[in-house]
Short mmCIF file of C-alpha atoms and ligand atoms in Angstrom, two decimals:
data_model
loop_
_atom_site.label_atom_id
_atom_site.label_comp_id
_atom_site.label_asym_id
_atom_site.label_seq_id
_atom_site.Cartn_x
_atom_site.Cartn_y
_atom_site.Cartn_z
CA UNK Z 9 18.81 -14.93 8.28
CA UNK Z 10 21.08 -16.13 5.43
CA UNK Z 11 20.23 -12.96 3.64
CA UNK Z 12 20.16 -10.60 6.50
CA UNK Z 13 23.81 -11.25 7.24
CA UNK Z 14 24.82 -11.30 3.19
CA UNK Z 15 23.10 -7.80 3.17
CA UNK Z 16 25.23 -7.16 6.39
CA UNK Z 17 28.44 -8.42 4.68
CA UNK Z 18 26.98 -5.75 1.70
CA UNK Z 19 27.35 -2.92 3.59
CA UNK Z 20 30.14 -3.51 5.89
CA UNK Z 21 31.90 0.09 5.54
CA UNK Z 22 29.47 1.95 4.22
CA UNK Z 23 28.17 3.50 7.87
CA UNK Z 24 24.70 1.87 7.35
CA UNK Z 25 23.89 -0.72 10.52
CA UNK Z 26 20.49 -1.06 10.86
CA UNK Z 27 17.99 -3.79 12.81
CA UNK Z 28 17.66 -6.96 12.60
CA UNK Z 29 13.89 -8.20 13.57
CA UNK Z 30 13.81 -11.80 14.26
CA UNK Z 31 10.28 -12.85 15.04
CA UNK Z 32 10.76 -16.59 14.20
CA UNK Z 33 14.20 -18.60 14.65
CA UNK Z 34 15.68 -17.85 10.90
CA UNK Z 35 13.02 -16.12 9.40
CA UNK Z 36 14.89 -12.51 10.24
CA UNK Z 37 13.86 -8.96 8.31
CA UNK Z 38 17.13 -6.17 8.18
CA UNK Z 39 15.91 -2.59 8.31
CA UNK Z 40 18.52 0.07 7.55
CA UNK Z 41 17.95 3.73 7.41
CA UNK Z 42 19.45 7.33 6.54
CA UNK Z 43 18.05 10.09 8.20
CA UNK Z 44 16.82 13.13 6.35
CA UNK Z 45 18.09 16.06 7.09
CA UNK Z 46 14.53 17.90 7.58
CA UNK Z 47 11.67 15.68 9.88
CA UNK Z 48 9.28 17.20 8.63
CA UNK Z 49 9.85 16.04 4.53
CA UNK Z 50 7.98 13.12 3.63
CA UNK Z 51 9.85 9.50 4.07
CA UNK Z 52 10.11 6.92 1.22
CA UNK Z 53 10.98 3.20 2.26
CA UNK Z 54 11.98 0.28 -0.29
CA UNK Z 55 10.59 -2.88 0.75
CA UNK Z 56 12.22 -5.81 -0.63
CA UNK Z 57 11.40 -9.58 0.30
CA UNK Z 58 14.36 -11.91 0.73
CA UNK Z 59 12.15 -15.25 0.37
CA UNK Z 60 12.05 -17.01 -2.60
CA UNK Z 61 9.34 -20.04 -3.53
CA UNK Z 62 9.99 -23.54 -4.55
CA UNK Z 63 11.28 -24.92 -7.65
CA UNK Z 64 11.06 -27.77 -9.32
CA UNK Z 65 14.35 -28.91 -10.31
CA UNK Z 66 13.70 -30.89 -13.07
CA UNK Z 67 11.93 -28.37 -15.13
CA UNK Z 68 15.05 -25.91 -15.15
CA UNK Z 69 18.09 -25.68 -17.99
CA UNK Z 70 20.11 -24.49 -15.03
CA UNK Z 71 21.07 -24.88 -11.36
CA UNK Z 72 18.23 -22.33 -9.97
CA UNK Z 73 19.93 -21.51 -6.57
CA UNK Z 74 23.81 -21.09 -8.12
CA UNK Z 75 23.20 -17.85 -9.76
CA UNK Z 76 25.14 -17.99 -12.77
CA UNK Z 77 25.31 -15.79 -15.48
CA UNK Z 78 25.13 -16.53 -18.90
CA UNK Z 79 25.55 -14.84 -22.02
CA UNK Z 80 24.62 -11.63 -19.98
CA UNK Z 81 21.54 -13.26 -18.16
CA UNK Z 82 21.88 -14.09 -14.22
CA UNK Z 83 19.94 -17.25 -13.65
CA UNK Z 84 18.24 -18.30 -10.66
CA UNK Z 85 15.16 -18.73 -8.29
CA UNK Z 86 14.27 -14.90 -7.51
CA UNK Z 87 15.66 -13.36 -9.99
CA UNK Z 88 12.58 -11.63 -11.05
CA UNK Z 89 10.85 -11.96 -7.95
CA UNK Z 90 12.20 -9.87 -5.88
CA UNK Z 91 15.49 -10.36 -5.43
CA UNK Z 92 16.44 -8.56 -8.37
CA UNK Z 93 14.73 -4.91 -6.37
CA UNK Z 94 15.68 -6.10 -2.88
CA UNK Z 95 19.56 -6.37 -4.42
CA UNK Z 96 18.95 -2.82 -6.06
CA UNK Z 97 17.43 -1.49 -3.37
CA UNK Z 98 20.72 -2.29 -1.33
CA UNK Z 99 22.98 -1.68 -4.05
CA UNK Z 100 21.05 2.08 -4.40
CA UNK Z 101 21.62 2.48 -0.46
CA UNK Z 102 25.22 1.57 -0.50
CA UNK Z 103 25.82 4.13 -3.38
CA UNK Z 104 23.76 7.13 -1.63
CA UNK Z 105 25.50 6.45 1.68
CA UNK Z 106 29.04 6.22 0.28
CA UNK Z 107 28.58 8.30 -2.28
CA UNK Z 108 29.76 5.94 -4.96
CA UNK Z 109 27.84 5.55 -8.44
CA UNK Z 110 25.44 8.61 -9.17
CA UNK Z 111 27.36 10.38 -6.36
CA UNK Z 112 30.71 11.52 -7.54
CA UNK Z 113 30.26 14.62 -5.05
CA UNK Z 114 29.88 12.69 -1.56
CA UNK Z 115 27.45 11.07 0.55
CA UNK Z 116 23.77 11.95 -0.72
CA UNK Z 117 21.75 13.17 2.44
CA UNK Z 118 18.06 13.03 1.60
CA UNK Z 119 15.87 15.46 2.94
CA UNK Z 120 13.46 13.05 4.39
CA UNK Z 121 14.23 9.63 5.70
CA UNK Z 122 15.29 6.65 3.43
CA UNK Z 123 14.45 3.47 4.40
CA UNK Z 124 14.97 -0.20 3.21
CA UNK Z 125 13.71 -2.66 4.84
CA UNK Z 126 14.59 -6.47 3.63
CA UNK Z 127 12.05 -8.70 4.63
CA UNK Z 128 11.07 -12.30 5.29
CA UNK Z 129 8.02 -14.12 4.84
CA UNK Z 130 6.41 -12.40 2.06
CA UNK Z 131 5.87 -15.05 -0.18
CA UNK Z 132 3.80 -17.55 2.84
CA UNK Z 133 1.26 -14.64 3.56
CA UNK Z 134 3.96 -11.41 5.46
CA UNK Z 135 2.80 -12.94 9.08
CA UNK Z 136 6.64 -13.47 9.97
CA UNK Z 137 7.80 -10.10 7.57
CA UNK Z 138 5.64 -7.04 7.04
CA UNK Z 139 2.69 -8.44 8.43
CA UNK Z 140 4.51 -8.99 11.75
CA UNK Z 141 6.69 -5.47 11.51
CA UNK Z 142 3.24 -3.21 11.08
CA UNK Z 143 1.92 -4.78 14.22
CA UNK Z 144 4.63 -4.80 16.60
CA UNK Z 145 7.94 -2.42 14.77
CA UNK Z 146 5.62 -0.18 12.77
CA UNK Z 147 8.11 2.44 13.77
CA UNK Z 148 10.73 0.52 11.88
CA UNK Z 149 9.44 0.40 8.81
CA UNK Z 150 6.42 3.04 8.08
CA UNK Z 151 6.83 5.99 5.41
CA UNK Z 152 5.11 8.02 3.85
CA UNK Z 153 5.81 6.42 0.27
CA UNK Z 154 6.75 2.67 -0.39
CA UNK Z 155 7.99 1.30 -3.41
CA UNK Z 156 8.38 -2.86 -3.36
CA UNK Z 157 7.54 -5.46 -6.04
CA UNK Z 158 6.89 -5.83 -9.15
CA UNK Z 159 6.33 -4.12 -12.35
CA UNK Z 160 9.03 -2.86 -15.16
CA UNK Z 161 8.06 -4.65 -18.20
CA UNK Z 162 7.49 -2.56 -21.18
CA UNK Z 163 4.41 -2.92 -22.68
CA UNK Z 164 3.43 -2.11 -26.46
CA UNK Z 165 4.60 0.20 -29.07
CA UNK Z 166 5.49 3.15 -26.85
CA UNK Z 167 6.57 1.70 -24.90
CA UNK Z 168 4.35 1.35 -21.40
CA UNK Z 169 6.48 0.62 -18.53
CA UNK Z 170 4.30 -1.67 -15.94
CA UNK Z 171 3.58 -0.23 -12.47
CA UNK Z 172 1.67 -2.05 -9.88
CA UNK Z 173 -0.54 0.50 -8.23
CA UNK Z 174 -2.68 -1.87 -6.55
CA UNK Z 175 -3.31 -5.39 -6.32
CA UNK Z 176 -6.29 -7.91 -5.99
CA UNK Z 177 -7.94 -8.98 -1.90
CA UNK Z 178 -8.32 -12.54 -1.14
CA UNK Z 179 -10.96 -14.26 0.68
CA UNK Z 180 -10.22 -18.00 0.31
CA UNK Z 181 -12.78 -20.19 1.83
CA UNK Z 182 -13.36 -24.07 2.52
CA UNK Z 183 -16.03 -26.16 1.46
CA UNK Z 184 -16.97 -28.75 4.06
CA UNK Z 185 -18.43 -31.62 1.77
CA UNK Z 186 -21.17 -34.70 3.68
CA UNK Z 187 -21.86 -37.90 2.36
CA UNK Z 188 -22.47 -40.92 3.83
CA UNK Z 189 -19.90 -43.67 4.90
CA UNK Z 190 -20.14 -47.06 3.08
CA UNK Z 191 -18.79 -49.94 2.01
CA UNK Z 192 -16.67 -49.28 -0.76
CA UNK Z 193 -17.62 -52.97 -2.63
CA UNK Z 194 -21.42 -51.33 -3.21
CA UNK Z 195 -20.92 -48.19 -4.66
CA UNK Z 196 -24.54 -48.07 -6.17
CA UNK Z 197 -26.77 -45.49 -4.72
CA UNK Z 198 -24.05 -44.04 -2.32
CA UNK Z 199 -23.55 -40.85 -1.29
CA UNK Z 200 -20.01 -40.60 -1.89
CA UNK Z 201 -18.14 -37.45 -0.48
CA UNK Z 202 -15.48 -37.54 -2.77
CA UNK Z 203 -17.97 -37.71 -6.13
CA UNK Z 204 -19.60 -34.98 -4.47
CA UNK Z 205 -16.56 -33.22 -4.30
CA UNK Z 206 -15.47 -33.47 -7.61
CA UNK Z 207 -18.83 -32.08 -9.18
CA UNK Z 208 -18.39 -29.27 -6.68
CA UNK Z 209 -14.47 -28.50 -8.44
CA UNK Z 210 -16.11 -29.00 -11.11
CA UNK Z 211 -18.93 -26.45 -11.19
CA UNK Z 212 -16.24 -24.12 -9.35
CA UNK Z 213 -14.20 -24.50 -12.23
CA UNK Z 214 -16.45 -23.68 -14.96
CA UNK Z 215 -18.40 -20.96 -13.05
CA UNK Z 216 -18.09 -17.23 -14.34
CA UNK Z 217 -17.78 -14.54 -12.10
CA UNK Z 218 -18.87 -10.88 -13.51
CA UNK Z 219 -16.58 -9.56 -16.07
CA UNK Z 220 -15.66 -6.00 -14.85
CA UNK Z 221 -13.95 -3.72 -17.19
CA UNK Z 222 -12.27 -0.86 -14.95
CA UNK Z 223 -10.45 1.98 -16.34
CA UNK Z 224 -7.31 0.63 -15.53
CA UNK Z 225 -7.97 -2.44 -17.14
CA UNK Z 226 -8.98 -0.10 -20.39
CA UNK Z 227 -5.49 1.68 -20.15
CA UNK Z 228 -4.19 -1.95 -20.08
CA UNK Z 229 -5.59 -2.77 -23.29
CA UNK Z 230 -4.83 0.56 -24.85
CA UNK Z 231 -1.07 -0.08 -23.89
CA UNK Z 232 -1.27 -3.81 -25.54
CA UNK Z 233 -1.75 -2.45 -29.21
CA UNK Z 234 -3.61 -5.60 -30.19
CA UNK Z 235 -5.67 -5.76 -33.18
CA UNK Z 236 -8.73 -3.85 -33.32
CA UNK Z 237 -11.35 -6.69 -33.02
CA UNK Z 238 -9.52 -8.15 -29.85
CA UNK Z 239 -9.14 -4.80 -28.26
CA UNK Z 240 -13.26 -4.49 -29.12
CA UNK Z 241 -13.74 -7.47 -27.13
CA UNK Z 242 -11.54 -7.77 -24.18
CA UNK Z 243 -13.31 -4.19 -23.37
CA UNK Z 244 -17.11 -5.81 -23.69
CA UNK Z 245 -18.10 -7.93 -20.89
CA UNK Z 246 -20.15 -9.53 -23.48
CA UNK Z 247 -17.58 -10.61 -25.66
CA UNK Z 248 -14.41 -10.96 -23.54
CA UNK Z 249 -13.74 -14.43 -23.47
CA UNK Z 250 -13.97 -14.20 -27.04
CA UNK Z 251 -10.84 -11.94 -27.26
CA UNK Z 252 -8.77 -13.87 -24.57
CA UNK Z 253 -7.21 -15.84 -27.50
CA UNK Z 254 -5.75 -13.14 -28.95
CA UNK Z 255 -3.53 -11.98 -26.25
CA UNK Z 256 -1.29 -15.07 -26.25
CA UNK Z 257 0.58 -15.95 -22.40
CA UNK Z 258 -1.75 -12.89 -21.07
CA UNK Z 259 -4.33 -14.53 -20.88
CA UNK Z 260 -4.47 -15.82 -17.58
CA UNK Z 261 -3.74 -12.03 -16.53
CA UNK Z 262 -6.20 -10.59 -18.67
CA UNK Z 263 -8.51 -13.12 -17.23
CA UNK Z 264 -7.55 -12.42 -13.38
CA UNK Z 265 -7.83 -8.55 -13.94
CA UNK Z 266 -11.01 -8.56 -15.13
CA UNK Z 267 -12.92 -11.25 -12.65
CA UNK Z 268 -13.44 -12.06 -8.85
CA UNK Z 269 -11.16 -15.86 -9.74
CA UNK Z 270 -12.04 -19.08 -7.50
CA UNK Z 271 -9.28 -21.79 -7.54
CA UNK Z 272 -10.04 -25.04 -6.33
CA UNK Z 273 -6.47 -25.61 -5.29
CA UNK Z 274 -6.50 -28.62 -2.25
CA UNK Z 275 -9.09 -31.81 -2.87
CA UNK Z 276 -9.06 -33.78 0.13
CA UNK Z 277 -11.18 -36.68 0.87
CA UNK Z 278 -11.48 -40.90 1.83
CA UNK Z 279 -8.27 -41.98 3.83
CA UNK Z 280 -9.05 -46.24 3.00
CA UNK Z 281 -9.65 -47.94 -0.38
CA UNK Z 282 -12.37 -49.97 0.85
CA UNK Z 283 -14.52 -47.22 2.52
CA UNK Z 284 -16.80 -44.77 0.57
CA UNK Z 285 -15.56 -41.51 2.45
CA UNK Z 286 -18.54 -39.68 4.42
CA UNK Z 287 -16.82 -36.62 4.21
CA UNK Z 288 -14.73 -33.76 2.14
CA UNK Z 289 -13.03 -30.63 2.16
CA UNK Z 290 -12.05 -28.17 -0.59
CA UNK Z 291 -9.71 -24.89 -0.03
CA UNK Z 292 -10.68 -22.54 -2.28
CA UNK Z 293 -8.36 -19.82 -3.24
CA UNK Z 294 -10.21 -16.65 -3.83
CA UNK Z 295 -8.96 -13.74 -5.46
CA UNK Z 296 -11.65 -10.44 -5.41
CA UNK Z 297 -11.60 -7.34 -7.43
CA UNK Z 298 -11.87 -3.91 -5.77
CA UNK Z 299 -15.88 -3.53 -4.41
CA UNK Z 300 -16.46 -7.01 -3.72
CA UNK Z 301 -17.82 -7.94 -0.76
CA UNK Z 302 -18.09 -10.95 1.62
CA UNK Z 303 -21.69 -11.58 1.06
CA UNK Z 304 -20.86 -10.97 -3.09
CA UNK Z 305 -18.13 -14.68 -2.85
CA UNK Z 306 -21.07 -16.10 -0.77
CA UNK Z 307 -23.72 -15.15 -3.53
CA UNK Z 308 -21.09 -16.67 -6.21
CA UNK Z 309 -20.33 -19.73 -4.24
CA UNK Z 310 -24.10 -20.82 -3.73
CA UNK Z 311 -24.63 -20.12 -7.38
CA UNK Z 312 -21.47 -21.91 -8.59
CA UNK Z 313 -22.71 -24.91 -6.54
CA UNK Z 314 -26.31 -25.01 -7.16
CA UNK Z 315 -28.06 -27.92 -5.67
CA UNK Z 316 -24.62 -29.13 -4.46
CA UNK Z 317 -25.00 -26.94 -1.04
CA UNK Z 318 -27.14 -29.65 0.66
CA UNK Z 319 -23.95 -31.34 0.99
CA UNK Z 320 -21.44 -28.57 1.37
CA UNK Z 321 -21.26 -25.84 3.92
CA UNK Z 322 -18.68 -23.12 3.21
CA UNK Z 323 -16.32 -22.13 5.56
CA UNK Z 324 -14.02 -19.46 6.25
CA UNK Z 325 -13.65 -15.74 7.20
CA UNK Z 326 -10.44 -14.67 5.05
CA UNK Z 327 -11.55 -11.32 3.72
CA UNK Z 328 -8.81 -8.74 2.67
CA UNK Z 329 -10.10 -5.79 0.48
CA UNK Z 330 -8.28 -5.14 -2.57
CA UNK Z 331 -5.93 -2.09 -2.32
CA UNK Z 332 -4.99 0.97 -4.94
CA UNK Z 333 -2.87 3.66 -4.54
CA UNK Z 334 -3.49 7.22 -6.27
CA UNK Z 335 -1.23 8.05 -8.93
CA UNK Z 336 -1.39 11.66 -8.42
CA UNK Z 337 1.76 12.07 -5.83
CA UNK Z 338 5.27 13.50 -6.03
CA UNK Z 339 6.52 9.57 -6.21
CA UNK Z 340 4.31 8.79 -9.24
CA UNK Z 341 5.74 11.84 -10.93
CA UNK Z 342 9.82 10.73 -9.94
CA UNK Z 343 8.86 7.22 -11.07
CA UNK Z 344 7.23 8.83 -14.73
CA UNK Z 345 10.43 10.78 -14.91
CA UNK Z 346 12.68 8.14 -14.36
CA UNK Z 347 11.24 6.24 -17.38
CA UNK Z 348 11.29 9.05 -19.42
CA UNK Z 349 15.54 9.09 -18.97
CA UNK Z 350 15.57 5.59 -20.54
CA UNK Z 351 12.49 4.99 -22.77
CA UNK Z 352 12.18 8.63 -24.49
CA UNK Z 353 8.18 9.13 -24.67
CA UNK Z 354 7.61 6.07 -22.55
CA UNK Z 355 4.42 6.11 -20.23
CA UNK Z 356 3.54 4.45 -17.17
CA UNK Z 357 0.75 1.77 -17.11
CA UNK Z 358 -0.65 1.58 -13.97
CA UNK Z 359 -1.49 -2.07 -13.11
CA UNK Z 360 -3.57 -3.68 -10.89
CA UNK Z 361 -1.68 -6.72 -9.67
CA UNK Z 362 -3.85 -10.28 -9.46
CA UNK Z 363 -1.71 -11.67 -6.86
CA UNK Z 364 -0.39 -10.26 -3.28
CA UNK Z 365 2.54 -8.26 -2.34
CA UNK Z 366 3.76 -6.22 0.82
CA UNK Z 367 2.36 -2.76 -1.06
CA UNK Z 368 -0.89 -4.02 0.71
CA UNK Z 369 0.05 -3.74 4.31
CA UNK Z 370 0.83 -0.03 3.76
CA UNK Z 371 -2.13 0.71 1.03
CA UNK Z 372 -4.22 -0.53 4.06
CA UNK Z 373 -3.15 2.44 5.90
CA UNK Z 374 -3.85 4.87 2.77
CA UNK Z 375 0.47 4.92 2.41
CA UNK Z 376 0.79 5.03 -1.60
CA UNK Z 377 2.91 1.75 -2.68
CA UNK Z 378 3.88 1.13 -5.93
CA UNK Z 379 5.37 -2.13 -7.77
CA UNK Z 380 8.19 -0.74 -9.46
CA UNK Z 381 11.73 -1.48 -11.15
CA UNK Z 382 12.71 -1.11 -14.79
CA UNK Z 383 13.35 -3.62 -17.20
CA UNK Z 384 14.93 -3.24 -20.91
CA UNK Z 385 13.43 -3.54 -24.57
CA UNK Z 386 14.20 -7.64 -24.07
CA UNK Z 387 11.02 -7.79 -22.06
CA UNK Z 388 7.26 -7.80 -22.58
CA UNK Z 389 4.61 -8.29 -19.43
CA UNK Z 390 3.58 -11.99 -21.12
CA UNK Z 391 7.05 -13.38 -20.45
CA UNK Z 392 7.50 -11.22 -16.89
CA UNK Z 393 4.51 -12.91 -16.03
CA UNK Z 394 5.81 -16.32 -17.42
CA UNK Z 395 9.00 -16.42 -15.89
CA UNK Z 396 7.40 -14.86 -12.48
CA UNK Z 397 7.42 -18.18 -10.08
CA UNK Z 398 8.45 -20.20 -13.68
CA UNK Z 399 10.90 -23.00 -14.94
CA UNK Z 400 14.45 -20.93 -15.84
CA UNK Z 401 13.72 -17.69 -13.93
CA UNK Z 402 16.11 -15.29 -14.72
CA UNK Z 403 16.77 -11.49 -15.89
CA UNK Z 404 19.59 -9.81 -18.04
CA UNK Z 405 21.76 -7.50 -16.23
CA UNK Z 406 21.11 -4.90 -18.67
CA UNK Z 407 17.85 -4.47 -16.36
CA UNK Z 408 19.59 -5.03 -13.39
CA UNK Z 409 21.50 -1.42 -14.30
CA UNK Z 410 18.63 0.13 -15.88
CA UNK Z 411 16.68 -1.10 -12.25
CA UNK Z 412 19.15 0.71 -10.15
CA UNK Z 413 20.05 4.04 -12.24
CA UNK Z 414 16.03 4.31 -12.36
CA UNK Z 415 15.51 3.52 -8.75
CA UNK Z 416 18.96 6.29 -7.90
CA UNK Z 417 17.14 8.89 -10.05
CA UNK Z 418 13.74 8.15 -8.36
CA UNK Z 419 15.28 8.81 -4.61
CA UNK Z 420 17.20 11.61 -5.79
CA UNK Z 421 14.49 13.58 -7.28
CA UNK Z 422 11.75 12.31 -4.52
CA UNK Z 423 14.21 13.38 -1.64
CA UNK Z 424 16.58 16.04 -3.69
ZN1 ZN O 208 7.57 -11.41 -4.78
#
């Protein structure tokens, strides 16, 4: 709500109200529109989150919630994720309606509707933001286009400016682990949950899912201009791990776009120090890669575990696909163009992104959504992806401009 009524304050004057959507005391989403002057033109909404995640204080060189800038960087929790779009996004509306910035001549009336819709709730799962909007406001905030987080970093030579086309489904599941209670002073010969549940993280952990190399993945390493034997091998699913080395901070990402990923992420079991605990549980954070199925984690589960699944039963439903927009629409092209003004010869790299974002609500419902902004010559996608949920987040207002003169272009030629 905090945001909702600074974004108010934002455009106080500017003849854009909008709606305020309050599903949850606090947790409130602001949706603001201009009409277009012809219905029947395709709409384009921005959909920026207003939520931010945790930090951890200690790890930071600066106050992360006083947004101060420094030596031309603005420092703070958000920064990069999103709030740097969700402020451009405003900042592009308030300049369109007023016709300030790109619009010397007067108010810009697009021919079909603008929307920007600042949301809550996207980074604990959407249920209370765009989750909760496409089920009971979809007339609030559905298009025909969406462009929302991330992407922007240039990548390579070229450069290759990072767009997320698509992103990764999740299907997280439990593991129910069995033992057998005890006495904790006779360990010998027990069936301890908690040693069962360990060698269960463990085999999770070490367990390799297919490597899949996809053609986007392929562009990917194009773009990255790495040496020739570590392009050779993050292509072969034979020798991939071999060529994660050689990409430095990416390889996490390279590791995520290329694999189904299981992350043992809550251990849970015993509750006294005298008692061997009968029973476990494990939450599993599963990531899947287009064309995986539910019956495909099952299959990698039972294999991860081996024997271990006379103890264990997995449970759990969670199953959302994995989502990809075409690039071959009007809003790809005004995105390729707008790159083009800055980075002379630059490309786009369409990327498919390993963790969530809102593009997947409206994917689901074949609307294209890209990840999109624009970053400058400072940044790589190794030290996006650092910084992304990271110690000292921050970005340099050079991007900042280069974010919203891109993102002005992009509604101007989409809606020109
Ligand atoms: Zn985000």
């Amino acid at each position: 709500m905090r945001a909702v009524e600074t974004l108010q304050s934002f455009f106080e004057g500017s003849g854009l109200e909008g709606v305020v959507v309050e599903p949850h005391p606090g947790r409130a989403s602001l949706i603001v529109r201009i009409e277009g002057t012809d219905p029947s033109a395709p709409s384009l909404a921005l959909v920026g989150h207003t939520d931010v995640v945790p930090v951890e204080a200690a790890g930071w060189e600066r106050d992360p919630f006083a947004g101060e800038i420094v030596d031309g960087w603005l420092w703070g929790r958000g920064a990069i994720d999103m709030l740097d779009l969700t402020a451009s996004y405003a900042v592009v509306m308030r300049a369109l309606a007023t016709g300030g910035a790109g619009g010397a001549a007067g108010a810009f009336r697009p021919r079909g509707d603008l929307i920007f819709a600042a949301v809550a709730d996207e980074e604990a799962g959407s249920g209370l933001g765009v989750d909760w909007l496409t089920k009971n406001r979809l007339d609030l905030i559905d298009a025909d286009c969406v462009l929302t987080e991330s992407g922007g970093a240039p990548t390579g030579a070229k450069p290759s400016i990072s767009v997320m086309i698509g992103e990764k489904g999740l299907a997280g599941r439990v593991l129910r682990v069995t033992g057998r209670p005890g006495h904790g002073s006779a360990p010998y010969g027990a069936r301890n949950a908690a040693v069962i549940a360990a060698e269960a993280v463990t085999r999770i952990a070490a367990f390799r899912a297919p490597t899949v190399i996809s053609p986007l993945w392929r562009q990917f390493v194009d773009a990255l201009a790495a040496d020739g034997v570590t392009h050779g091998r993050l292509v072969d699913p034979l020798h991939f791990f071999e060529g994660l080395p050689g990409v430095g901070a990416l390889a996490g990402y390279a590791h995520a776009s290329t694999h189904t990923t299981i992350s043992p992420n809550i251990l849970q079991a015993g509750e006294k120090e005298n008692v061997i605990p009968g029973s476990g549980r494990i939450v599993l954070d599963i990531r899947i890669l287009p064309d995986v199925r539910p019956a495909d984690v099952e299959g990698y589960l039972r294999e991860a575990l081996g024997d271990l699944m006379e103890d264990i039963v997995i449970e759990g439903d969670q199953f959302g696909e994995s989502t990809v927009s075409p690039t071959d629409t009007p809003l790809y092209g005004a995105l390729q163009n707008a790159v083009r003004r800055v980075y002379p010869g630059g490309e786009l790299l369409p990327m498919l992104g390993v963790g969530g974002s809102d593009g997947r609500f409206y994917r689901r419902r074949g609307v294209p959504a890209y990840g999109f902004g624009l970053l400058s010559e400072r940044w790589d996608y190794g030290t996006f992806r650092q910084l992304f949920h990271g110690n000292n987040e921050r970005i340099d207002l050079e991007s900042l401009e280069l974010t919203v003169s891109a993102l002005d272009h992009v509604v101007r030629e989409f809606h020109g």
